[in-house]
Tab-separated table of C-alpha atoms in Angstrom:
chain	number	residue	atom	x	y	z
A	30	UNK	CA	-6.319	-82.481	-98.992
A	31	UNK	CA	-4.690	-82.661	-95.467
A	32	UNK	CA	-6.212	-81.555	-92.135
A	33	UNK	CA	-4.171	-79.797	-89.941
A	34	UNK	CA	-5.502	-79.253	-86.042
A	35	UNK	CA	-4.339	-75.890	-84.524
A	36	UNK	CA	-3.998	-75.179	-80.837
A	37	UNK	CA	-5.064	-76.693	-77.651
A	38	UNK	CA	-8.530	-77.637	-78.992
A	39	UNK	CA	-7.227	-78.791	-81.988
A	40	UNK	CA	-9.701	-76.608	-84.550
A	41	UNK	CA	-9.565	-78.484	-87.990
A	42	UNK	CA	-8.179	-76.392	-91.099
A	43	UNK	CA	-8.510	-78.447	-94.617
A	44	UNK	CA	-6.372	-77.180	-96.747
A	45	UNK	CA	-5.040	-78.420	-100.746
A	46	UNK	CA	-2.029	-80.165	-99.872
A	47	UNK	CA	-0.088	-79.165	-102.725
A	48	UNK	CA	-1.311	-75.764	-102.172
A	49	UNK	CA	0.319	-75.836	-98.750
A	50	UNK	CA	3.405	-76.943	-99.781
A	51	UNK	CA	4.210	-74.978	-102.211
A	52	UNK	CA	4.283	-72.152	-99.876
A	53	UNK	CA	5.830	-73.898	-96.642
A	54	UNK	CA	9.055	-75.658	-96.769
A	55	UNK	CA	8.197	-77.144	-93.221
A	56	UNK	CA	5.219	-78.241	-94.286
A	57	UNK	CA	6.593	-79.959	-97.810
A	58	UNK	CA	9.276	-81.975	-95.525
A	59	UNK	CA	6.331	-83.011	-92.926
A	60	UNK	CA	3.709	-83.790	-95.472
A	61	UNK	CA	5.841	-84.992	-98.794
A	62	UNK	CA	8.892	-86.991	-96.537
A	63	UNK	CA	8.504	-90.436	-95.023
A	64	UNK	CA	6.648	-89.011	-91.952
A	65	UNK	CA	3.335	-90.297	-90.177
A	66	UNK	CA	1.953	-87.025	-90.863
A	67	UNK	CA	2.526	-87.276	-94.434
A	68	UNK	CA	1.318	-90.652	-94.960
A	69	UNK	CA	-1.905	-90.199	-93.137
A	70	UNK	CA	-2.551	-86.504	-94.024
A	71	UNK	CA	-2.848	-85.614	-90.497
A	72	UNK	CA	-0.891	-82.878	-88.666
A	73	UNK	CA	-0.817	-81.575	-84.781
A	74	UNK	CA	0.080	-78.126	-84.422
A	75	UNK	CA	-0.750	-77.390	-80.727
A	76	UNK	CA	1.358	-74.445	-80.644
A	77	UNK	CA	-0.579	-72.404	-82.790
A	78	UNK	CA	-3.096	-70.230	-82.412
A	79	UNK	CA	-6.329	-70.994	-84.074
A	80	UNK	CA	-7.525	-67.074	-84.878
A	81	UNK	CA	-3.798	-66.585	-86.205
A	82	UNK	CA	-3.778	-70.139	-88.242
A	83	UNK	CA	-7.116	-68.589	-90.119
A	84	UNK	CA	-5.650	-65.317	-90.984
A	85	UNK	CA	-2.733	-67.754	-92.541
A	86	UNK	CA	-5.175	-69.926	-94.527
A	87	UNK	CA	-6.856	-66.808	-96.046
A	88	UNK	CA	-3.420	-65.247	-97.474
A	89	UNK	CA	-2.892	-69.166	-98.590
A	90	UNK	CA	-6.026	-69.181	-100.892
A	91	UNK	CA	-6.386	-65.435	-101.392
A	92	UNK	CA	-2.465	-64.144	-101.339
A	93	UNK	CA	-3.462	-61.035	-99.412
A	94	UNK	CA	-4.399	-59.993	-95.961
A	95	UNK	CA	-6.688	-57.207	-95.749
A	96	UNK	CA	-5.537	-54.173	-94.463
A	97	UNK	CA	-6.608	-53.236	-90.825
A	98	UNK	CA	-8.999	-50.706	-90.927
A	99	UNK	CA	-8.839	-47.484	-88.094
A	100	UNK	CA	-10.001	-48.847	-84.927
A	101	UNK	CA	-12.987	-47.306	-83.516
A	102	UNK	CA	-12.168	-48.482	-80.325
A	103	UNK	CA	-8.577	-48.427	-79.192
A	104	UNK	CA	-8.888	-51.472	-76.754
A	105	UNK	CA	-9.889	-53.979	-80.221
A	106	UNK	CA	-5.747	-53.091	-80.318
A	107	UNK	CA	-4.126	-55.392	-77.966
A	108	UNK	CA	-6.484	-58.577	-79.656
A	109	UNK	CA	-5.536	-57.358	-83.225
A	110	UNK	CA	-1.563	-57.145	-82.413
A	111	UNK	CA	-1.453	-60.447	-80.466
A	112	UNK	CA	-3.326	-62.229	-84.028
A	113	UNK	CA	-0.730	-60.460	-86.138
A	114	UNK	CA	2.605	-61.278	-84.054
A	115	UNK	CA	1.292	-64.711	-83.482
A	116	UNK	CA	1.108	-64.621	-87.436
A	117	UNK	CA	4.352	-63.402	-87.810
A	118	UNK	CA	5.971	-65.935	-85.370
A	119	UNK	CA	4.004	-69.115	-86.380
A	120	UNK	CA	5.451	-67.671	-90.105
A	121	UNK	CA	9.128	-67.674	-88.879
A	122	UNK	CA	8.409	-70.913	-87.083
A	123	UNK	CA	7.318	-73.006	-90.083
A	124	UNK	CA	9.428	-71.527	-92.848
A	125	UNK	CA	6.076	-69.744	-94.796
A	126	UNK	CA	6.813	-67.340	-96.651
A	127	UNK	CA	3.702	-64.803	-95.263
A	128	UNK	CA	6.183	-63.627	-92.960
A	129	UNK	CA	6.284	-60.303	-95.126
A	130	UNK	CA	2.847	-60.022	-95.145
A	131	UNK	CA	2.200	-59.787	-91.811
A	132	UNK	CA	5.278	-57.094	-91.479
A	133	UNK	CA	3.135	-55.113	-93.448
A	134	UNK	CA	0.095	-55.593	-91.719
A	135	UNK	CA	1.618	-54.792	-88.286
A	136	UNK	CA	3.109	-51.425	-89.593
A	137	UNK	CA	0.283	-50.349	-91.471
A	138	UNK	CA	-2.329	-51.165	-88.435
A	139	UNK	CA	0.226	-49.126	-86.377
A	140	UNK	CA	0.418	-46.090	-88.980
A	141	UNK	CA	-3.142	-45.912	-89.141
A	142	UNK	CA	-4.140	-46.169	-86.084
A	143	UNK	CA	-1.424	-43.466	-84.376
A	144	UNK	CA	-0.104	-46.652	-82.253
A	145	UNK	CA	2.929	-48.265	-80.606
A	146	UNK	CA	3.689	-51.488	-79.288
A	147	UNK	CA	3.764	-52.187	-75.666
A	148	UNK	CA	4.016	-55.218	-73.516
A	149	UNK	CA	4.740	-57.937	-76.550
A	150	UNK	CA	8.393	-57.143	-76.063
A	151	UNK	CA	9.401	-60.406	-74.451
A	152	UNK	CA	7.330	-62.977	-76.367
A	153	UNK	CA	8.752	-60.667	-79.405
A	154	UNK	CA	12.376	-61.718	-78.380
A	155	UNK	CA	11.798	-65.317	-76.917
A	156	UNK	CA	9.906	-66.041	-80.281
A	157	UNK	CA	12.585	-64.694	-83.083
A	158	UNK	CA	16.724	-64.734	-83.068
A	159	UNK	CA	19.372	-62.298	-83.091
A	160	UNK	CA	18.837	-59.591	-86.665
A	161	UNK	CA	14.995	-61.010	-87.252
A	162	UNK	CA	13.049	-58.152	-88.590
A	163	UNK	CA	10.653	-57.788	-86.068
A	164	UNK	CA	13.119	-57.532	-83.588
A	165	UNK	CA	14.731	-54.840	-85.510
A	166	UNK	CA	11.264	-53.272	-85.623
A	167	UNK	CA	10.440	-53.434	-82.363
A	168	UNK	CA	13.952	-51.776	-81.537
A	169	UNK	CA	13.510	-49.267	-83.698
A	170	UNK	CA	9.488	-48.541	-82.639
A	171	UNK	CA	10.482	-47.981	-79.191
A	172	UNK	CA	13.869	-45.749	-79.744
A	173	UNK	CA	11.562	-43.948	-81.830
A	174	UNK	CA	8.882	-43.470	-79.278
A	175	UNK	CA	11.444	-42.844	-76.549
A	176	UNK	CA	13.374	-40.312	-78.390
A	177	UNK	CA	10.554	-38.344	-78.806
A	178	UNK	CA	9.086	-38.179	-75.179
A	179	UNK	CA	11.602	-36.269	-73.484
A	180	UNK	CA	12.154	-37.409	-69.924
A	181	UNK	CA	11.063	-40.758	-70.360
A	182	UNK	CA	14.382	-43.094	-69.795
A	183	UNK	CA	15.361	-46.745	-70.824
A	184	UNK	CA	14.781	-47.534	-66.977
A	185	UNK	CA	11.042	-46.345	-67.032
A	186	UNK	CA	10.613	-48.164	-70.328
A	187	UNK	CA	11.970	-51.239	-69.144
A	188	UNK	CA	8.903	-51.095	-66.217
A	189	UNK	CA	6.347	-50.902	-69.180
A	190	UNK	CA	7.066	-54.625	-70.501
A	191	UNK	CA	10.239	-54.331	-72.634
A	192	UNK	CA	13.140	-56.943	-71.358
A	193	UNK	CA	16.846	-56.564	-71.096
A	194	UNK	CA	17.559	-57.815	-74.637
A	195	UNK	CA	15.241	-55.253	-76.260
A	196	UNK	CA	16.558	-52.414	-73.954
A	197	UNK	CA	20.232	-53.251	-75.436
A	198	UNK	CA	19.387	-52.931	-78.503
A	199	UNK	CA	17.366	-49.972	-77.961
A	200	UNK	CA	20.136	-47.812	-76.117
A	201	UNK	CA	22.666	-48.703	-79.196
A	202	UNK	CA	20.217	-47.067	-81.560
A	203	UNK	CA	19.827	-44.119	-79.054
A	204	UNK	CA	23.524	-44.100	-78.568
A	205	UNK	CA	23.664	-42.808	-82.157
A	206	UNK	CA	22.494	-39.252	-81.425
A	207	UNK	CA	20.710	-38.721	-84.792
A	208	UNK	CA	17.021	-38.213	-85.659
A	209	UNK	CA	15.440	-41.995	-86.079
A	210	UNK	CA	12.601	-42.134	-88.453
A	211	UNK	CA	9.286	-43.354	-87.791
A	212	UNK	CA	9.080	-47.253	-88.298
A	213	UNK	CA	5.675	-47.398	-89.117
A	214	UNK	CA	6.149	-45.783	-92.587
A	215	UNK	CA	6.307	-47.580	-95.783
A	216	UNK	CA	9.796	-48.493	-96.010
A	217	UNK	CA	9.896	-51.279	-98.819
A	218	UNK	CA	12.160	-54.285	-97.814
A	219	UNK	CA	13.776	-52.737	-94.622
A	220	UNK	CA	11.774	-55.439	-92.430
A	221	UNK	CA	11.552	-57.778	-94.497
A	222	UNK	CA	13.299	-60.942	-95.365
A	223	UNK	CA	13.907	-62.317	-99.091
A	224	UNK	CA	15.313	-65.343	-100.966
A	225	UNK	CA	18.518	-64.839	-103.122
A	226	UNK	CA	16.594	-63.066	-106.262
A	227	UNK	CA	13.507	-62.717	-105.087
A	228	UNK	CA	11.995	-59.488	-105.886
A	229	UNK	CA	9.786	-57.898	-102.703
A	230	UNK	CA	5.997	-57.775	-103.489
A	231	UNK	CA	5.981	-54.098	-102.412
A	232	UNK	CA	8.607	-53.571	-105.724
A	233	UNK	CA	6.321	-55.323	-107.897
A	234	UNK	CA	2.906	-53.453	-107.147
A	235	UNK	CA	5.188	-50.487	-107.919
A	236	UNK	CA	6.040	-51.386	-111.266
């Protein structure tokens, strides 16, 4: 077993080391190299978020993440999308390979739901690089939304939370003058990010 402590109060999360490892390459190299943390079986993580972290350690044991259920109140939205993208980012972050998962989450809590995402644009793009799926997500969410509410510009988007960044990569998919689908459908592996060979979960509960 190691312990990990997560965040600024440093909650404790034991977790099967081998387990752990087998799913993280970043924690395989911390825990299984020549470092402190992996002789002692201790690990800091005070960038992480603790409510995030726990969502993690259930898909670890389980291999799932429940589906979000409709909200019945829209302001539990905000709380639920911050968990998720933290999620996602922590994911990217460590090299664990729930990163999919949480893809799936996000667009199927938006599908149900009848929602978009608004002011997460900037922690979105100072959190992922250049081409990371939920970047071209978020580009695509809000060309989406934009194309369909006529007379609401780039300009009056930008005032809602979105950055420069996003906005550039939002006026080159509006630039293309066709119909955009909506995002939030099932779309298979169009978010997602694979290993050479690896066949996409979503292709598997098909067969």
């Amino acid at each position: 077993m190691v312990d990990l402590y997560v965040g600024p109060e440093h909650k404790l999360f034991r977790v099967h080391k081998k387990l752990i490892c087998n799913r993280s390459a970043f924690f395989d190299k911390a825990l299984n190299g020549k470092f402190k943390e992996g002789q002692a079986g201790i690990m800091y993580l005070f960038q992480g978020n603790p409510t995030s972290f726990e969502i993690f350690v259930t898909w670890l044991y389980m291999d799932s993440i429940e589906p979000v259920p409709r909200l019945e109140d829209k302001d539990e939205w905000p709380g639920l999308l911050a968990r998720f993208l933290d999620l996602y980012i922590l994911a990217d972050r460590l090299c664990i390979n729930v990163l999919n998962t949480a893809m799936d989450r996000i667009q199927q809590a938006l599908r149900a739901n009848n929602l978009t995402i608004s002011g997460e644009h900037t922690r979105i793009y100072n959190n992922t690089v250049t081409g990371s799926p939920l970047r071209r997500f978020l580009a695509q969410l809000a060309a989406w939304d934009l194309q369909g509410t006529w007379g609401r510009d780039v300009t009056q988007y930008l005032k809602e939370g979105a950055n420069l960044d996003v906005a550039g990569d939002i006026i080159d998919l509006l630039r293309r003058c066709e119909a955009l689908p909506d995002p939030r459908e099932p779309s298979e592996c169009e978010y997602h990010e694979h290993a050479e060979g690896e066949t996409c979960h979503l292709k598997e509960a098909k067969e």
